[in-house]
DNA sequence: ATTACTGCAAAGGCTTTGCACGGGT
DNA sequence: ACCCGTGCAAAGCCTTTGCAGTAAT
């Protein structure tokens, strides 16, 4: 569990043009403190104990606001579930086929994977498909053994 | 447009334990004849001219049957849209950020990308995350220039 | 004081399902 | 003849939205 931030959470939220409400603080802290990638519902349940009358609609609205302002990122895994992530830097994911749980591939390994992609092949993709590649998502799917694989 | 199959479509459908109806033939041919990855709705519109009273529910049901029987594959792209694909072999995708359109990265290039992933790094992922990696999805996101980039 | 955010409930898409009919085997 | 597959409409998710009240600036 990461519990410290480069910038205190309230300032971080404010500096992104959002009002710093109790709900947003709690949600951001929860989101930033896990390397799993909770769905809106999962996040709702994570914070429920600390925010008794938080509504699910607010979770959705808040997450959307976070994404718009660049505080978080939303993405959909191969099986269709929408996940949120306060870790902005690009990294690969691993998803358990059975549970659908999604975790980060550790930073160093992610970086190695991304660096391994041959640049000339990407250039060829751009040429063949008449496009400009801006991002790469790598997702591994398979089976988790044992307990919670949170790194 | 690919219009020939290793096995004639009806046999292919039957051999997967499905009844070969007109709707299924039309849908499978349409799906297999494009390298874009239509959504259920898009496929519905593609075949509408050739199947006047096909219902959208049937498209959904049929696609699900195809996926269950291994004739097709379903996946969700990073922006949450569900796409279908009769190309079973593993390949990378490119998605246009604006339109959401998704196309295959040509086979050869896909293969090169997949082959470039360092095996030892994957082994380390398995070790660190206590998991077994079974599949890899690579998705590029960016901008398409010009017209339809169907390869 | 202003205006953004919240919670509730209702509305909205997309997808699935129940059921009677029709078509494949 | 059997029974799976189809079409329609209705029901079910998940997510967004409208609105009045509340809290942040």
PDB file of N, CA, C and O in Angstrom, chain A residues 11-51:
ATOM      1  N   UNK A  11      -4.001  19.268  -2.429  1.00  0.00           N
ATOM      2  CA  UNK A  11      -3.369  20.151  -3.404  1.00  0.00           C
ATOM      3  C   UNK A  11      -3.408  19.538  -4.790  1.00  0.00           C
ATOM      4  O   UNK A  11      -3.643  20.216  -5.782  1.00  0.00           O
ATOM      5  N   UNK A  12      -3.143  18.229  -4.819  1.00  0.00           N
ATOM      6  CA  UNK A  12      -3.138  17.533  -6.094  1.00  0.00           C
ATOM      7  C   UNK A  12      -4.486  17.683  -6.778  1.00  0.00           C
ATOM      8  O   UNK A  12      -4.585  17.971  -7.973  1.00  0.00           O
ATOM      9  N   UNK A  13      -5.540  17.512  -5.990  1.00  0.00           N
ATOM     10  CA  UNK A  13      -6.883  17.598  -6.554  1.00  0.00           C
ATOM     11  C   UNK A  13      -7.171  19.027  -7.016  1.00  0.00           C
ATOM     12  O   UNK A  13      -7.633  19.248  -8.138  1.00  0.00           O
ATOM     13  N   UNK A  14      -6.879  19.982  -6.142  1.00  0.00           N
ATOM     14  CA  UNK A  14      -7.115  21.382  -6.487  1.00  0.00           C
ATOM     15  C   UNK A  14      -6.349  21.791  -7.731  1.00  0.00           C
ATOM     16  O   UNK A  14      -6.871  22.449  -8.620  1.00  0.00           O
ATOM     17  N   UNK A  15      -5.082  21.372  -7.777  1.00  0.00           N
ATOM     18  CA  UNK A  15      -4.234  21.813  -8.880  1.00  0.00           C
ATOM     19  C   UNK A  15      -4.729  21.270 -10.214  1.00  0.00           C
ATOM     20  O   UNK A  15      -4.256  21.674 -11.262  1.00  0.00           O
ATOM     21  N   UNK A  16      -5.677  20.338 -10.163  1.00  0.00           N
ATOM     22  CA  UNK A  16      -6.250  19.835 -11.407  1.00  0.00           C
ATOM     23  C   UNK A  16      -7.601  20.472 -11.675  1.00  0.00           C
ATOM     24  O   UNK A  16      -8.369  19.973 -12.490  1.00  0.00           O
ATOM     25  N   UNK A  17      -7.876  21.552 -10.964  1.00  0.00           N
ATOM     26  CA  UNK A  17      -9.089  22.308 -11.246  1.00  0.00           C
ATOM     27  C   UNK A  17     -10.352  21.722 -10.644  1.00  0.00           C
ATOM     28  O   UNK A  17     -11.459  22.050 -11.066  1.00  0.00           O
ATOM     29  N   UNK A  18     -10.179  20.842  -9.670  1.00  0.00           N
ATOM     30  CA  UNK A  18     -11.358  20.228  -9.053  1.00  0.00           C
ATOM     31  C   UNK A  18     -11.496  20.706  -7.619  1.00  0.00           C
ATOM     32  O   UNK A  18     -10.496  20.973  -6.947  1.00  0.00           O
ATOM     33  N   UNK A  19     -12.701  20.798  -7.151  1.00  0.00           N
ATOM     34  CA  UNK A  19     -12.903  21.118  -5.750  1.00  0.00           C
ATOM     35  C   UNK A  19     -12.549  19.911  -4.911  1.00  0.00           C
ATOM     36  O   UNK A  19     -12.865  18.775  -5.266  1.00  0.00           O
ATOM     37  N   UNK A  20     -11.914  20.202  -3.811  1.00  0.00           N
ATOM     38  CA  UNK A  20     -11.454  19.106  -2.977  1.00  0.00           C
ATOM     39  C   UNK A  20     -12.485  18.763  -1.917  1.00  0.00           C
ATOM     40  O   UNK A  20     -12.505  19.352  -0.835  1.00  0.00           O
ATOM     41  N   UNK A  21     -13.333  17.826  -2.225  1.00  0.00           N
ATOM     42  CA  UNK A  21     -14.356  17.416  -1.271  1.00  0.00           C
ATOM     43  C   UNK A  21     -13.892  16.170  -0.531  1.00  0.00           C
ATOM     44  O   UNK A  21     -12.955  15.499  -0.952  1.00  0.00           O
ATOM     45  N   UNK A  22     -14.575  15.887   0.554  1.00  0.00           N
ATOM     46  CA  UNK A  22     -14.236  14.702   1.328  1.00  0.00           C
ATOM     47  C   UNK A  22     -14.304  13.454   0.446  1.00  0.00           C
ATOM     48  O   UNK A  22     -13.387  12.636   0.420  1.00  0.00           O
ATOM     49  N   UNK A  23     -15.387  13.350  -0.328  1.00  0.00           N
ATOM     50  CA  UNK A  23     -15.553  12.179  -1.181  1.00  0.00           C
ATOM     51  C   UNK A  23     -14.381  12.020  -2.143  1.00  0.00           C
ATOM     52  O   UNK A  23     -13.880  10.918  -2.364  1.00  0.00           O
ATOM     53  N   UNK A  24     -13.953  13.118  -2.722  1.00  0.00           N
ATOM     54  CA  UNK A  24     -12.886  13.024  -3.707  1.00  0.00           C
ATOM     55  C   UNK A  24     -11.567  12.644  -3.064  1.00  0.00           C
ATOM     56  O   UNK A  24     -10.785  11.901  -3.650  1.00  0.00           O
ATOM     57  N   UNK A  25     -11.343  13.190  -1.858  1.00  0.00           N
ATOM     58  CA  UNK A  25     -10.112  12.827  -1.178  1.00  0.00           C
ATOM     59  C   UNK A  25     -10.087  11.328  -0.903  1.00  0.00           C
ATOM     60  O   UNK A  25      -9.138  10.621  -1.237  1.00  0.00           O
ATOM     61  N   UNK A  26     -11.174  10.850  -0.321  1.00  0.00           N
ATOM     62  CA  UNK A  26     -11.246   9.424   0.013  1.00  0.00           C
ATOM     63  C   UNK A  26     -11.088   8.561  -1.236  1.00  0.00           C
ATOM     64  O   UNK A  26     -10.316   7.603  -1.242  1.00  0.00           O
ATOM     65  N   UNK A  27     -11.783   8.931  -2.294  1.00  0.00           N
ATOM     66  CA  UNK A  27     -11.722   8.130  -3.514  1.00  0.00           C
ATOM     67  C   UNK A  27     -10.332   8.163  -4.124  1.00  0.00           C
ATOM     68  O   UNK A  27      -9.794   7.134  -4.530  1.00  0.00           O
ATOM     69  N   UNK A  28      -9.732   9.338  -4.157  1.00  0.00           N
ATOM     70  CA  UNK A  28      -8.412   9.398  -4.770  1.00  0.00           C
ATOM     71  C   UNK A  28      -7.395   8.615  -3.970  1.00  0.00           C
ATOM     72  O   UNK A  28      -6.571   7.897  -4.523  1.00  0.00           O
ATOM     73  N   UNK A  29      -7.463   8.770  -2.656  1.00  0.00           N
ATOM     74  CA  UNK A  29      -6.515   8.031  -1.819  1.00  0.00           C
ATOM     75  C   UNK A  29      -6.672   6.532  -2.015  1.00  0.00           C
ATOM     76  O   UNK A  29      -5.686   5.803  -2.127  1.00  0.00           O
ATOM     77  N   UNK A  30      -7.906   6.090  -2.063  1.00  0.00           N
ATOM     78  CA  UNK A  30      -8.133   4.660  -2.253  1.00  0.00           C
ATOM     79  C   UNK A  30      -7.580   4.211  -3.604  1.00  0.00           C
ATOM     80  O   UNK A  30      -6.889   3.199  -3.706  1.00  0.00           O
ATOM     81  N   UNK A  31      -7.863   4.999  -4.625  1.00  0.00           N
ATOM     82  CA  UNK A  31      -7.444   4.623  -5.973  1.00  0.00           C
ATOM     83  C   UNK A  31      -5.928   4.616  -6.097  1.00  0.00           C
ATOM     84  O   UNK A  31      -5.339   3.739  -6.741  1.00  0.00           O
ATOM     85  N   UNK A  32      -5.298   5.595  -5.461  1.00  0.00           N
ATOM     86  CA  UNK A  32      -3.848   5.709  -5.603  1.00  0.00           C
ATOM     87  C   UNK A  32      -3.117   4.725  -4.710  1.00  0.00           C
ATOM     88  O   UNK A  32      -1.925   4.496  -4.885  1.00  0.00           O
ATOM     89  N   UNK A  33      -3.830   4.143  -3.761  1.00  0.00           N
ATOM     90  CA  UNK A  33      -3.172   3.274  -2.789  1.00  0.00           C
ATOM     91  C   UNK A  33      -3.205   1.816  -3.171  1.00  0.00           C
ATOM     92  O   UNK A  33      -2.811   0.959  -2.399  1.00  0.00           O
ATOM     93  N   UNK A  34      -3.709   1.533  -4.347  1.00  0.00           N
ATOM     94  CA  UNK A  34      -3.759   0.136  -4.740  1.00  0.00           C
ATOM     95  C   UNK A  34      -3.162  -0.035  -6.122  1.00  0.00           C
ATOM     96  O   UNK A  34      -3.221   0.872  -6.940  1.00  0.00           O
ATOM     97  N   UNK A  35      -2.561  -1.184  -6.336  1.00  0.00           N
ATOM     98  CA  UNK A  35      -2.039  -1.480  -7.662  1.00  0.00           C
ATOM     99  C   UNK A  35      -2.976  -2.412  -8.414  1.00  0.00           C
ATOM    100  O   UNK A  35      -2.657  -2.847  -9.508  1.00  0.00           O
ATOM    101  N   UNK A  36      -4.071  -2.752  -7.800  1.00  0.00           N
ATOM    102  CA  UNK A  36      -5.105  -3.441  -8.564  1.00  0.00           C
ATOM    103  C   UNK A  36      -5.826  -2.310  -9.279  1.00  0.00           C
ATOM    104  O   UNK A  36      -5.578  -1.161  -9.008  1.00  0.00           O
ATOM    105  N   UNK A  37      -6.717  -2.609 -10.147  1.00  0.00           N
ATOM    106  CA  UNK A  37      -7.374  -1.558 -10.911  1.00  0.00           C
ATOM    107  C   UNK A  37      -8.846  -1.687 -10.716  1.00  0.00           C
ATOM    108  O   UNK A  37      -9.532  -2.298 -11.512  1.00  0.00           O
ATOM    109  N   UNK A  38      -9.347  -1.080  -9.649  1.00  0.00           N
ATOM    110  CA  UNK A  38     -10.736  -1.333  -9.284  1.00  0.00           C
ATOM    111  C   UNK A  38     -11.717  -0.830 -10.330  1.00  0.00           C
ATOM    112  O   UNK A  38     -11.435   0.120 -11.052  1.00  0.00           O
ATOM    113  N   UNK A  39     -12.829  -1.484 -10.405  1.00  0.00           N
ATOM    114  CA  UNK A  39     -13.953  -0.964 -11.157  1.00  0.00           C
ATOM    115  C   UNK A  39     -14.630   0.079 -10.285  1.00  0.00           C
ATOM    116  O   UNK A  39     -14.308   0.206  -9.099  1.00  0.00           O
ATOM    117  N   UNK A  40     -15.574   0.811 -10.842  1.00  0.00           N
ATOM    118  CA  UNK A  40     -16.286   1.826 -10.071  1.00  0.00           C
ATOM    119  C   UNK A  40     -16.935   1.175  -8.847  1.00  0.00           C
ATOM    120  O   UNK A  40     -16.803   1.659  -7.718  1.00  0.00           O
ATOM    121  N   UNK A  41     -17.589   0.085  -9.087  1.00  0.00           N
ATOM    122  CA  UNK A  41     -18.262  -0.640  -8.012  1.00  0.00           C
ATOM    123  C   UNK A  41     -17.281  -1.112  -6.938  1.00  0.00           C
ATOM    124  O   UNK A  41     -17.528  -0.966  -5.741  1.00  0.00           O
ATOM    125  N   UNK A  42     -16.166  -1.660  -7.371  1.00  0.00           N
ATOM    126  CA  UNK A  42     -15.166  -2.155  -6.421  1.00  0.00           C
ATOM    127  C   UNK A  42     -14.619  -1.012  -5.578  1.00  0.00           C
ATOM    128  O   UNK A  42     -14.453  -1.144  -4.358  1.00  0.00           O
ATOM    129  N   UNK A  43     -14.378   0.108  -6.212  1.00  0.00           N
ATOM    130  CA  UNK A  43     -13.874   1.265  -5.483  1.00  0.00           C
ATOM    131  C   UNK A  43     -14.917   1.734  -4.472  1.00  0.00           C
ATOM    132  O   UNK A  43     -14.603   2.072  -3.328  1.00  0.00           O
ATOM    133  N   UNK A  44     -16.146   1.725  -4.912  1.00  0.00           N
ATOM    134  CA  UNK A  44     -17.264   2.084  -4.040  1.00  0.00           C
ATOM    135  C   UNK A  44     -17.240   1.232  -2.779  1.00  0.00           C
ATOM    136  O   UNK A  44     -17.365   1.732  -1.660  1.00  0.00           O
ATOM    137  N   UNK A  45     -17.037  -0.058  -2.965  1.00  0.00           N
ATOM    138  CA  UNK A  45     -17.020  -0.951  -1.801  1.00  0.00           C
ATOM    139  C   UNK A  45     -15.765  -0.756  -0.954  1.00  0.00           C
ATOM    140  O   UNK A  45     -15.812  -0.862   0.267  1.00  0.00           O
ATOM    141  N   UNK A  46     -14.658  -0.454  -1.615  1.00  0.00           N
ATOM    142  CA  UNK A  46     -13.426  -0.204  -0.876  1.00  0.00           C
ATOM    143  C   UNK A  46     -13.574   0.966   0.092  1.00  0.00           C
ATOM    144  O   UNK A  46     -13.076   0.923   1.220  1.00  0.00           O
ATOM    145  N   UNK A  47     -14.234   2.015  -0.369  1.00  0.00           N
ATOM    146  CA  UNK A  47     -14.280   3.223   0.445  1.00  0.00           C
ATOM    147  C   UNK A  47     -15.530   3.310   1.315  1.00  0.00           C
ATOM    148  O   UNK A  47     -15.600   4.161   2.199  1.00  0.00           O
ATOM    149  N   UNK A  48     -16.475   2.434   1.069  1.00  0.00           N
ATOM    150  CA  UNK A  48     -17.743   2.496   1.804  1.00  0.00           C
ATOM    151  C   UNK A  48     -17.548   2.646   3.316  1.00  0.00           C
ATOM    152  O   UNK A  48     -18.189   3.502   3.942  1.00  0.00           O
ATOM    153  N   UNK A  49     -16.652   1.853   3.922  1.00  0.00           N
ATOM    154  CA  UNK A  49     -16.459   1.991   5.367  1.00  0.00           C
ATOM    155  C   UNK A  49     -16.048   3.409   5.775  1.00  0.00           C
ATOM    156  O   UNK A  49     -16.409   3.870   6.851  1.00  0.00           O
ATOM    157  N   UNK A  50     -15.280   4.081   4.950  1.00  0.00           N
ATOM    158  CA  UNK A  50     -14.776   5.414   5.293  1.00  0.00           C
ATOM    159  C   UNK A  50     -15.675   6.535   4.816  1.00  0.00           C
ATOM    160  O   UNK A  50     -15.389   7.703   5.041  1.00  0.00           O
ATOM    161  N   UNK A  51     -16.718   6.202   4.113  1.00  0.00           N
ATOM    162  CA  UNK A  51     -17.601   7.244   3.583  1.00  0.00           C
ATOM    163  C   UNK A  51     -19.002   6.669   3.493  1.00  0.00           C
ATOM    164  O   UNK A  51     -19.459   6.301   2.421  1.00  0.00           O
TER     165      UNK A  51
END
